[in-house]
Amino acid sequence: MIRFYPFSAASARGVRMTDADGRSYLDMTGSGGVAQTGYGHPRVRNALVDAFDRQHTAMLCCHSNGGATELAERLCGLLPGDFAKKAWFGTTGSDANDCVARLLPLATGRRRIVSFVGGYHGTTSGSAALSGHQAQAGVIGGGNVTKVPYPDPYRCLHGPCSRDGCSLKCLEHLDRYAFGAVSPAADTAAVIIEAVQSDGGEVVPPANFLPALRELCDRHGVWLVFDEVKVGLGRTGRMFAFESSGVIADAVTLGKPLGGGLPLSAVVGRRELLDVDTFSLFTLGGSPMPVAGAMATLDVIEAEGLVGNAAVMGRRLLEGLGEIAGRSRLIGDVRGSGLILGVELVVDQATREPAPIDAHRLVYRLYELGVLAIYSGLAGNVIELTPPLVIGGVEVDEFLSVFERALADVEAGRFDDAKLAPYAGW
Ligand SMILES: Cc1ncc(COP(=O)(O)O)c(C=O)c1O
C-alpha cells in the first residue's frame, strides 16, 4: 500500500479533511484528483440521494437507463471533433484504458499501440501493459506496446528544451524507431498519451509537441487517444487537458472525478472504436448512482465556473511557487497546467540530480503543518498538487505560506528521518 504519513481521514468538507482527533488539514491531493467539486458538495449529495431513492442500481448491459444515455450524450457533446461519437462506461480508470487497449486493434485491424515512458494508465493487465511507470514495472505484458520517451522539457534527452517550444527530436525518435522499425506505422492502431503526464511527475509537454504528434499520427493513419483520467474534467483549466494544444482526440478515457466520488469511468470517442465489441462490459459500469454523481459533477463544474477557477488558481499557485523556488536550493523546477502542478526537488540545481528523500521529508513535514500532499515522478522527487477545483485564493495563499515553512525546515535539516521509516511511498 502506498502511504506517505500517518494520516487517516475521519471526514471531509470542501477542500479540507479532518482526522479522528478533529485536526483539520488543507487537502492539496483532491484524493488523487477525484474530489473535483470538493468534499460533500450539496448538489452532488442531493443527486446521489435522489438516485438512490429512484433506482439505486441497475445493469446497463441488460437494459438501458435514462441517466446513462443522457450522460453518454453529454460526454460525446463535450468532446471536440466533428465525427460520430459514442461512449462506454466502466468503473475505474484502469478498466477504461483496458477497454481501449482491447478495442483499438479490433477496430483498426492494426495490432500495435505506442505509449510513453512515465505514463500511468492503470493496474489491470491491459492498462498496466500500456503504462511506462515504475509502479507497473513488475508486470510483464503487452508485447504489442512500444514505449517511447515523454517530452520532458526539464529532463530532455536531446539537449536544451523549453515549454514554449522544442526541437521535436523525441518525435523523430517515435517516427524513425517506433513507426519505422519496432511498431510499424501500418500495424499501429494508436498512440495513447496523457496531455500532462501526472504520476510520471506532472510533466507538461512543450507547446508544439501535441500538434506535431497529431500531425505525425495523421500522416500514418494512426489514432491519437488521450488518457484524461486524472487531468480531464476541468483540472487543467480546460474541460479536457489536450484542448489547450488545439488538437482533436480520436478518443479519451475518463475516470477519477467522473462519478462524483463513486466508481465510474468512460471511454468517449469515435463510433467505429466503440461499436466494435459488445463484450467489453462491466456489470456496474454506468450504474444509476455514479451516473447521477457524474451529471451533478458536470453541473457544478459548469455552474460554478470551476474550469476557469482551475486556470486562475493554478496561475496563482504557479507564480507563488516560482517565487519560493527563487529562494530555495532544493527546487529544480516548478510546472503545471491549471490545478495539476509539480515541484521537482533536486540535490543540485546544476546537475539536476533528483532528491527523492527530501521530497519524502517535505510531504511529511507538510502533513505535520496541516497540509496533505504526495510525491510522484519516476524518481519519486516531485511534489504533486491536485487540489479540488473549488479551492480559493485564501487557501492557495495558506498553502504557499505553509509550503515555504516546511521547505525551510527540510532545507535546514530540521527533520527526523526515523519518522519516514514506516512509509513506503511509491
Ligand atoms: C492518468 C491515469 N490513468 C489511469 C489511472 C487508473 O485509474 P484507477 O486507479 O481509477 O483505475 C490513473 C490512476 O492514478 C491515472 O492517473
Short mmCIF file of C-alpha atoms and ligand atoms in Angstrom, two decimals:
data_model
loop_
_atom_site.label_atom_id
_atom_site.label_comp_id
_atom_site.label_asym_id
_atom_site.label_seq_id
_atom_site.Cartn_x
_atom_site.Cartn_y
_atom_site.Cartn_z
CA MET A 1 0.00 0.00 0.00
CA ILE A 2 1.31 3.45 -0.91
CA ARG A 3 1.31 5.72 2.14
CA PHE A 4 3.23 8.87 2.90
CA TYR A 5 2.48 9.78 6.55
CA PRO A 6 0.25 8.60 9.43
CA PHE A 7 -2.95 10.34 8.33
CA SER A 8 -6.35 8.73 8.46
CA ALA A 9 -9.37 10.73 7.36
CA ALA A 10 -12.47 10.76 9.56
CA SER A 11 -14.43 13.29 7.50
CA ALA A 12 -14.03 15.90 4.78
CA ARG A 13 -15.81 19.05 3.63
CA GLY A 14 -14.91 21.46 0.83
CA VAL A 15 -11.10 21.49 0.49
CA ARG A 16 -10.37 20.17 3.96
CA MET A 17 -10.13 16.77 5.63
CA THR A 18 -10.36 16.08 9.34
CA ASP A 19 -8.68 13.28 11.26
CA ALA A 20 -10.12 11.27 14.15
CA ASP A 21 -8.71 13.80 16.67
CA GLY A 22 -10.60 16.63 14.97
CA ARG A 23 -7.50 18.20 13.41
CA SER A 24 -8.22 19.88 10.10
CA TYR A 25 -5.93 19.62 7.02
CA LEU A 26 -5.89 21.55 3.75
CA ASP A 27 -6.13 18.87 1.09
CA MET A 28 -3.84 19.53 -1.87
CA THR A 29 -4.33 15.99 -3.22
CA GLY A 30 -8.06 16.12 -4.00
CA SER A 31 -7.83 12.40 -3.21
CA GLY A 32 -5.66 11.79 -6.26
CA GLY A 33 -7.62 14.20 -8.43
CA VAL A 34 -11.04 12.75 -7.62
CA ALA A 35 -12.65 15.45 -5.46
CA GLN A 36 -13.18 17.92 -8.31
CA THR A 37 -16.13 19.72 -6.68
CA GLY A 38 -14.69 19.48 -3.17
CA TYR A 39 -15.91 17.10 -0.48
CA GLY A 40 -19.60 16.87 0.35
CA HIS A 41 -20.86 19.30 -2.30
CA PRO A 42 -24.62 19.66 -1.57
CA ARG A 43 -25.59 19.40 -5.24
CA VAL A 44 -23.67 16.15 -5.68
CA ARG A 45 -25.04 14.80 -2.40
CA ASN A 46 -28.65 15.60 -3.35
CA ALA A 47 -28.23 13.99 -6.78
CA LEU A 48 -26.90 10.81 -5.15
CA VAL A 49 -29.71 10.65 -2.59
CA ASP A 50 -32.32 11.21 -5.33
CA ALA A 51 -30.75 8.50 -7.49
CA PHE A 52 -30.79 6.06 -4.58
CA ASP A 53 -34.47 6.75 -3.93
CA ARG A 54 -35.37 6.37 -7.64
CA GLN A 55 -33.39 3.23 -8.51
CA HIS A 56 -30.16 2.67 -6.68
CA THR A 57 -28.66 0.12 -9.05
CA ALA A 58 -29.14 -1.37 -12.49
CA MET A 59 -27.21 -3.43 -15.04
CA LEU A 60 -26.66 -1.22 -18.07
CA CYS A 61 -25.63 -4.10 -20.30
CA CYS A 62 -29.08 -5.72 -19.83
CA HIS A 63 -31.31 -2.67 -20.06
CA SER A 64 -30.59 0.94 -20.72
CA ASN A 65 -31.33 3.53 -18.07
CA GLY A 66 -32.19 7.11 -18.91
CA GLY A 67 -29.44 8.70 -16.91
CA ALA A 68 -26.67 6.69 -18.58
CA THR A 69 -27.90 7.58 -22.07
CA GLU A 70 -28.12 11.24 -21.11
CA LEU A 71 -24.60 11.17 -19.66
CA ALA A 72 -23.22 9.41 -22.76
CA GLU A 73 -24.76 12.08 -24.98
CA ARG A 74 -23.43 14.86 -22.74
CA LEU A 75 -19.88 13.48 -22.78
CA CYS A 76 -19.99 12.99 -26.56
CA GLY A 77 -21.16 16.61 -26.86
CA LEU A 78 -18.28 17.84 -24.70
CA LEU A 79 -15.59 16.03 -26.69
CA PRO A 80 -14.39 18.26 -29.57
CA GLY A 81 -14.40 16.73 -33.06
CA ASP A 82 -16.83 16.71 -35.96
CA PHE A 83 -17.38 12.95 -36.19
CA ALA A 84 -19.87 10.36 -34.94
CA LYS A 85 -19.12 9.52 -31.31
CA LYS A 86 -20.15 7.02 -28.70
CA ALA A 87 -19.44 6.46 -25.00
CA TRP A 88 -18.75 3.31 -22.98
CA PHE A 89 -18.94 3.10 -19.18
CA GLY A 90 -16.83 1.16 -16.72
CA THR A 91 -16.00 1.62 -13.06
CA THR A 92 -12.40 2.84 -12.82
CA GLY A 93 -9.70 4.49 -14.95
CA SER A 94 -7.85 1.20 -15.33
CA ASP A 95 -10.80 -0.57 -16.97
CA ALA A 96 -11.35 2.37 -19.36
CA ASN A 97 -7.75 2.08 -20.55
CA ASP A 98 -8.08 -1.69 -20.65
CA CYS A 99 -11.13 -1.22 -22.86
CA VAL A 100 -9.28 0.97 -25.39
CA ALA A 101 -6.28 -1.38 -25.38
CA ARG A 102 -8.63 -4.23 -26.30
CA LEU A 103 -10.79 -2.36 -28.81
CA LEU A 104 -8.12 -0.47 -30.75
CA PRO A 105 -6.65 -3.50 -32.58
CA LEU A 106 -10.14 -4.87 -33.29
CA ALA A 107 -11.42 -1.55 -34.65
CA THR A 108 -8.41 -0.77 -36.84
CA GLY A 109 -7.11 -4.18 -37.85
CA ARG A 110 -3.72 -2.97 -36.60
CA ARG A 111 -2.20 -4.88 -33.69
CA ARG A 112 0.20 -2.41 -32.07
CA ILE A 113 -0.04 0.59 -29.73
CA VAL A 114 2.55 3.23 -28.80
CA SER A 115 2.57 4.73 -25.29
CA PHE A 116 5.05 6.76 -23.23
CA VAL A 117 7.67 6.11 -20.60
CA GLY A 118 6.34 7.55 -17.32
CA GLY A 119 2.71 7.05 -18.33
CA TYR A 120 0.40 5.60 -15.68
CA HIS A 121 -2.70 4.03 -17.23
CA GLY A 122 -3.87 1.61 -14.53
CA THR A 123 -3.42 -1.67 -12.75
CA THR A 124 -5.46 -4.16 -14.78
CA SER A 125 -3.42 -6.31 -17.18
CA GLY A 126 -4.23 -4.27 -20.30
CA SER A 127 -3.81 -0.84 -18.70
CA ALA A 128 -0.63 -1.92 -16.87
CA ALA A 129 0.77 -3.11 -20.19
CA LEU A 130 0.20 0.38 -21.63
CA SER A 131 1.91 2.00 -18.65
CA GLY A 132 5.53 3.11 -18.51
CA HIS A 133 5.67 3.87 -14.79
CA GLN A 134 7.75 2.04 -12.19
CA ALA A 135 4.52 1.11 -10.37
CA GLN A 136 3.68 -1.37 -13.14
CA ALA A 137 7.25 -2.47 -13.87
CA GLY A 138 6.65 -5.80 -12.12
CA VAL A 139 4.01 -6.70 -14.69
CA ILE A 140 5.39 -8.19 -17.87
CA GLY A 141 2.89 -7.90 -20.65
CA GLY A 142 1.79 -6.08 -23.72
CA GLY A 143 4.19 -7.39 -26.34
CA ASN A 144 2.25 -5.21 -28.78
CA VAL A 145 3.00 -1.99 -26.85
CA THR A 146 6.07 0.15 -27.63
CA LYS A 147 7.03 2.81 -25.09
CA VAL A 148 8.78 5.96 -26.23
CA PRO A 149 10.21 8.89 -24.20
CA TYR A 150 7.71 11.51 -22.99
CA PRO A 151 8.72 15.09 -23.86
CA ASP A 152 10.03 16.44 -20.55
CA PRO A 153 11.40 19.97 -21.00
CA TYR A 154 13.32 19.79 -17.69
CA ARG A 155 14.94 16.44 -18.45
CA CYS A 156 15.07 16.35 -22.24
CA LEU A 157 17.38 13.65 -23.59
CA HIS A 158 18.01 15.63 -26.76
CA GLY A 159 19.53 18.83 -25.40
CA PRO A 160 18.09 22.19 -24.33
CA CYS A 161 14.30 22.30 -24.45
CA SER A 162 11.70 24.77 -23.30
CA ARG A 163 8.00 24.68 -22.57
CA ASP A 164 7.40 27.30 -25.26
CA GLY A 165 8.71 25.01 -27.95
CA CYS A 166 11.24 22.29 -28.63
CA SER A 167 13.22 20.73 -31.46
CA LEU A 168 10.81 17.74 -31.56
CA LYS A 169 13.74 15.32 -31.63
CA CYS A 170 11.68 12.96 -29.45
CA LEU A 171 9.05 12.80 -32.20
CA GLU A 172 11.79 11.97 -34.67
CA HIS A 173 12.62 9.07 -32.34
CA LEU A 174 8.97 7.95 -32.40
CA ASP A 175 8.75 8.26 -36.17
CA ARG A 176 12.08 6.67 -37.00
CA TYR A 177 12.45 3.95 -34.37
CA ALA A 178 8.85 3.15 -33.40
CA PHE A 179 6.83 3.68 -36.57
CA GLY A 180 9.85 2.98 -38.76
CA ALA A 181 11.00 -0.21 -37.02
CA VAL A 182 9.56 -1.94 -33.94
CA SER A 183 5.96 -0.73 -34.19
CA PRO A 184 5.48 -0.29 -37.94
CA ALA A 185 3.01 2.54 -38.59
CA ALA A 186 0.88 0.36 -40.86
CA ASP A 187 0.42 -2.06 -37.95
CA THR A 188 -0.03 0.61 -35.25
CA ALA A 189 -3.61 1.34 -34.17
CA ALA A 190 -2.97 4.32 -31.90
CA VAL A 191 -0.71 6.40 -29.74
CA ILE A 192 -2.01 6.82 -26.18
CA ILE A 193 -0.78 9.74 -24.12
CA GLU A 194 -1.54 11.92 -21.08
CA ALA A 195 -1.66 15.58 -22.15
CA VAL A 196 0.04 16.33 -18.82
CA GLN A 197 1.89 13.28 -17.54
CA SER A 198 0.63 13.06 -13.97
CA ASP A 199 2.08 10.17 -11.94
CA GLY A 200 5.20 10.41 -14.11
CA GLY A 201 5.89 13.74 -12.35
CA GLU A 202 3.38 16.40 -13.50
CA VAL A 203 5.29 16.83 -16.75
CA VAL A 204 3.86 19.47 -19.10
CA PRO A 205 4.98 18.86 -22.69
CA PRO A 206 6.36 21.70 -24.83
CA ALA A 207 3.63 23.71 -26.56
CA ASN A 208 4.46 22.45 -30.06
CA PHE A 209 4.61 18.75 -29.14
CA LEU A 210 0.96 17.63 -29.23
CA PRO A 211 0.16 19.45 -32.53
CA ALA A 212 3.22 17.81 -34.10
CA LEU A 213 2.28 14.40 -32.65
CA ARG A 214 -1.25 14.77 -34.09
CA GLU A 215 0.23 15.64 -37.47
CA LEU A 216 2.56 12.63 -37.35
CA CYS A 217 -0.31 10.29 -36.41
CA ASP A 218 -2.47 11.68 -39.22
CA ARG A 219 0.33 11.14 -41.71
CA HIS A 220 0.38 7.45 -40.79
CA GLY A 221 -3.36 6.94 -40.25
CA VAL A 222 -2.73 6.25 -36.56
CA TRP A 223 -5.35 7.29 -33.96
CA LEU A 224 -4.45 9.55 -31.05
CA VAL A 225 -6.03 8.63 -27.71
CA PHE A 226 -5.74 10.82 -24.61
CA ASP A 227 -5.84 9.37 -21.10
CA GLU A 228 -7.80 12.13 -19.34
CA VAL A 229 -8.48 10.05 -16.22
CA LYS A 230 -6.53 12.39 -13.95
CA VAL A 231 -6.21 15.60 -15.94
CA GLY A 232 -9.67 15.72 -17.57
CA LEU A 233 -12.91 17.38 -16.44
CA GLY A 234 -11.57 20.87 -15.86
CA ARG A 235 -8.38 20.23 -13.91
CA THR A 236 -6.00 21.96 -16.33
CA GLY A 237 -8.24 24.99 -16.91
CA ARG A 238 -9.86 23.29 -19.92
CA MET A 239 -12.61 20.68 -19.86
CA PHE A 240 -10.11 18.22 -21.41
CA ALA A 241 -6.39 18.74 -20.87
CA PHE A 242 -5.50 18.10 -24.52
CA GLU A 243 -7.68 21.04 -25.63
CA SER A 244 -5.01 23.63 -24.80
CA SER A 245 -2.95 22.18 -27.68
CA GLY A 246 -5.77 22.77 -30.19
CA VAL A 247 -5.66 19.16 -31.43
CA ILE A 248 -8.56 16.74 -31.79
CA ALA A 249 -8.63 13.39 -29.94
CA ASP A 250 -9.93 10.23 -31.59
CA ALA A 251 -10.91 9.01 -28.14
CA VAL A 252 -10.42 9.86 -24.47
CA THR A 253 -10.55 7.79 -21.31
CA LEU A 254 -12.12 9.32 -18.19
CA GLY A 255 -12.37 8.19 -14.58
CA LYS A 256 -11.38 9.53 -11.14
CA PRO A 257 -13.67 12.60 -10.69
CA LEU A 258 -16.26 11.45 -13.24
CA GLY A 259 -18.66 9.72 -10.84
CA GLY A 260 -18.59 12.49 -8.22
CA GLY A 261 -16.69 10.15 -5.88
CA LEU A 262 -18.48 6.95 -6.93
CA PRO A 263 -16.83 4.41 -9.26
CA LEU A 264 -17.36 5.42 -12.87
CA SER A 265 -15.12 5.53 -15.91
CA ALA A 266 -15.78 6.19 -19.57
CA VAL A 267 -14.29 5.88 -22.99
CA VAL A 268 -15.62 8.58 -25.29
CA GLY A 269 -14.59 8.63 -28.90
CA ARG A 270 -15.12 7.57 -32.49
CA ARG A 271 -18.17 5.43 -33.06
CA GLU A 272 -16.07 2.94 -35.09
CA LEU A 273 -13.93 2.29 -32.00
CA LEU A 274 -16.79 1.74 -29.58
CA ASP A 275 -19.06 -0.19 -31.92
CA VAL A 276 -16.55 -2.95 -32.39
CA ASP A 277 -17.01 -5.28 -29.44
CA THR A 278 -20.07 -5.77 -27.29
CA PHE A 279 -18.15 -7.97 -24.85
CA SER A 280 -16.29 -5.03 -23.21
CA LEU A 281 -18.81 -4.77 -20.42
CA PHE A 282 -18.77 -4.41 -16.67
CA THR A 283 -21.87 -5.23 -14.61
CA LEU A 284 -21.86 -1.94 -12.72
CA GLY A 285 -20.44 0.30 -15.46
CA GLY A 286 -22.90 3.18 -15.90
CA SER A 287 -24.97 2.23 -12.85
CA PRO A 288 -27.54 4.90 -11.81
CA MET A 289 -25.80 6.33 -8.73
CA PRO A 290 -22.37 7.01 -10.26
CA VAL A 291 -24.13 8.34 -13.36
CA ALA A 292 -26.12 10.74 -11.16
CA GLY A 293 -22.85 11.72 -9.47
CA ALA A 294 -21.37 12.43 -12.90
CA MET A 295 -24.28 14.57 -14.07
CA ALA A 296 -24.15 16.59 -10.83
CA THR A 297 -20.35 16.94 -11.06
CA LEU A 298 -20.61 18.29 -14.61
CA ASP A 299 -23.45 20.62 -13.49
CA VAL A 300 -21.31 22.00 -10.64
CA ILE A 301 -18.23 22.38 -12.87
CA GLU A 302 -20.33 24.42 -15.29
CA ALA A 303 -22.48 26.37 -12.80
CA GLU A 304 -19.57 27.35 -10.54
CA GLY A 305 -17.11 28.11 -13.34
CA LEU A 306 -14.64 25.55 -11.99
CA VAL A 307 -12.74 25.26 -15.28
CA GLY A 308 -11.97 29.00 -15.12
CA ASN A 309 -11.22 28.78 -11.40
CA ALA A 310 -8.70 25.99 -12.06
CA ALA A 311 -6.92 28.26 -14.55
CA VAL A 312 -6.87 31.29 -12.22
CA MET A 313 -5.92 29.43 -9.03
CA GLY A 314 -3.38 27.36 -10.95
CA ARG A 315 -1.65 30.53 -12.15
CA ARG A 316 -1.63 31.93 -8.61
CA LEU A 317 -0.08 28.72 -7.27
CA LEU A 318 2.46 28.57 -10.09
CA GLU A 319 3.55 32.18 -9.53
CA GLY A 320 3.80 31.72 -5.77
CA LEU A 321 5.78 28.51 -6.10
CA GLY A 322 8.02 30.18 -8.67
CA GLU A 323 8.84 32.91 -6.14
CA ILE A 324 9.58 30.33 -3.45
CA ALA A 325 11.78 28.42 -5.93
CA GLY A 326 13.84 31.57 -6.41
CA ARG A 327 14.73 31.46 -2.69
CA SER A 328 15.26 27.67 -2.48
CA ARG A 329 18.28 25.46 -3.08
CA LEU A 330 16.20 22.27 -3.36
CA ILE A 331 13.66 23.22 -6.03
CA GLY A 332 14.84 22.43 -9.53
CA ASP A 333 11.62 23.04 -11.43
CA VAL A 334 8.06 24.25 -10.87
CA ARG A 335 5.49 23.42 -13.52
CA GLY A 336 1.83 22.88 -14.04
CA SER A 337 -1.28 23.38 -16.04
CA GLY A 338 -4.24 24.74 -14.07
CA LEU A 339 -4.62 22.75 -10.87
CA ILE A 340 -2.18 19.97 -11.60
CA LEU A 341 1.23 21.18 -10.51
CA GLY A 342 4.59 19.63 -9.76
CA VAL A 343 7.52 20.89 -7.73
CA GLU A 344 10.63 18.89 -8.63
CA LEU A 345 13.28 18.64 -5.93
CA VAL A 346 16.94 18.18 -6.81
CA VAL A 347 20.13 17.64 -4.84
CA ASP A 348 21.95 20.12 -7.05
CA GLN A 349 20.29 22.69 -9.33
CA ALA A 350 23.16 22.45 -11.82
CA THR A 351 23.30 18.65 -12.22
CA ARG A 352 19.53 18.22 -11.62
CA GLU A 353 20.16 15.02 -9.66
CA PRO A 354 16.77 14.04 -8.17
CA ALA A 355 16.26 14.46 -4.40
CA PRO A 356 13.62 11.83 -3.53
CA ILE A 357 14.37 11.67 0.21
CA ASP A 358 13.87 15.42 0.51
CA ALA A 359 10.52 15.01 -1.28
CA HIS A 360 9.54 12.33 1.24
CA ARG A 361 10.58 14.63 4.11
CA LEU A 362 8.74 17.58 2.62
CA VAL A 363 5.35 15.85 2.23
CA TYR A 364 5.68 14.51 5.77
CA ARG A 365 6.55 17.97 7.14
CA LEU A 366 3.61 19.46 5.21
CA TYR A 367 1.36 16.89 6.86
CA GLU A 368 2.70 17.88 10.29
CA LEU A 369 1.91 21.50 9.47
CA GLY A 370 -1.66 20.70 8.33
CA VAL A 371 -1.36 20.27 4.54
CA LEU A 372 -1.90 17.00 2.66
CA ALA A 373 0.24 16.45 -0.45
CA ILE A 374 2.00 13.48 -2.01
CA TYR A 375 5.00 12.95 -4.27
CA SER A 376 5.18 11.42 -7.73
CA GLY A 377 7.62 11.06 -10.64
CA LEU A 378 9.89 8.34 -11.93
CA ALA A 379 12.42 9.18 -9.20
CA GLY A 380 9.78 9.98 -6.55
CA ASN A 381 11.10 13.55 -6.22
CA VAL A 382 8.16 15.65 -7.44
CA ILE A 383 5.62 17.16 -5.04
CA GLU A 384 2.24 16.64 -6.71
CA LEU A 385 -0.55 19.19 -6.20
CA THR A 386 -4.05 18.31 -7.43
CA PRO A 387 -6.44 20.10 -5.05
CA PRO A 388 -10.21 20.21 -5.51
CA LEU A 389 -11.14 22.71 -8.24
CA VAL A 390 -13.19 24.72 -5.73
CA ILE A 391 -10.03 25.93 -3.97
CA GLY A 392 -9.95 29.71 -3.45
CA GLY A 393 -7.27 32.38 -3.15
CA VAL A 394 -7.26 32.26 0.66
CA GLU A 395 -6.41 28.55 0.66
CA VAL A 396 -3.83 28.97 -2.10
CA ASP A 397 -2.05 31.62 -0.03
CA GLU A 398 -2.34 29.47 3.11
CA PHE A 399 -0.76 26.58 1.22
CA LEU A 400 2.09 28.74 -0.12
CA SER A 401 2.96 30.00 3.32
CA VAL A 402 2.93 26.51 4.89
CA PHE A 403 4.88 25.12 1.92
CA GLU A 404 7.66 27.69 2.34
CA ARG A 405 7.89 26.95 6.06
CA ALA A 406 8.02 23.16 5.51
CA LEU A 407 10.62 23.57 2.77
CA ALA A 408 12.78 25.78 5.02
CA ASP A 409 12.67 23.09 7.73
CA VAL A 410 13.73 20.38 5.27
CA GLU A 411 16.48 22.54 3.78
CA ALA A 412 17.79 23.32 7.26
CA GLY A 413 17.81 19.62 8.23
CA ARG A 414 15.11 20.13 10.91
CA PHE A 415 13.55 16.72 10.28
CA ASP A 416 13.93 13.33 11.97
CA ASP A 417 14.20 10.68 9.23
CA ALA A 418 13.10 7.94 11.64
CA LYS A 419 9.55 9.18 11.03
CA LEU A 420 9.76 8.13 7.38
CA ALA A 421 10.68 4.50 8.04
CA PRO A 422 7.13 3.02 8.09
CA TYR A 423 6.03 4.80 4.91
CA ALA A 424 6.96 3.24 1.59
CA GLY A 425 5.51 5.94 -0.66
CA TRP A 426 5.69 4.99 -4.33
C1 LIG B 1 -3.63 9.01 -15.89
C2 LIG B 1 -4.25 7.86 -15.18
N1 LIG B 1 -4.87 6.91 -15.89
C3 LIG B 1 -5.44 5.84 -15.29
C4 LIG B 1 -5.38 5.67 -13.93
C5 LIG B 1 -6.02 4.47 -13.30
O1 LIG B 1 -7.18 4.84 -12.66
P1 LIG B 1 -7.79 3.94 -11.47
O2 LIG B 1 -6.80 3.91 -10.38
O3 LIG B 1 -9.05 4.67 -11.11
O4 LIG B 1 -8.09 2.60 -12.04
C6 LIG B 1 -4.74 6.63 -13.15
C7 LIG B 1 -4.66 6.47 -11.67
O5 LIG B 1 -3.91 7.11 -10.98
C8 LIG B 1 -4.15 7.76 -13.79
O6 LIG B 1 -3.52 8.70 -13.08
#
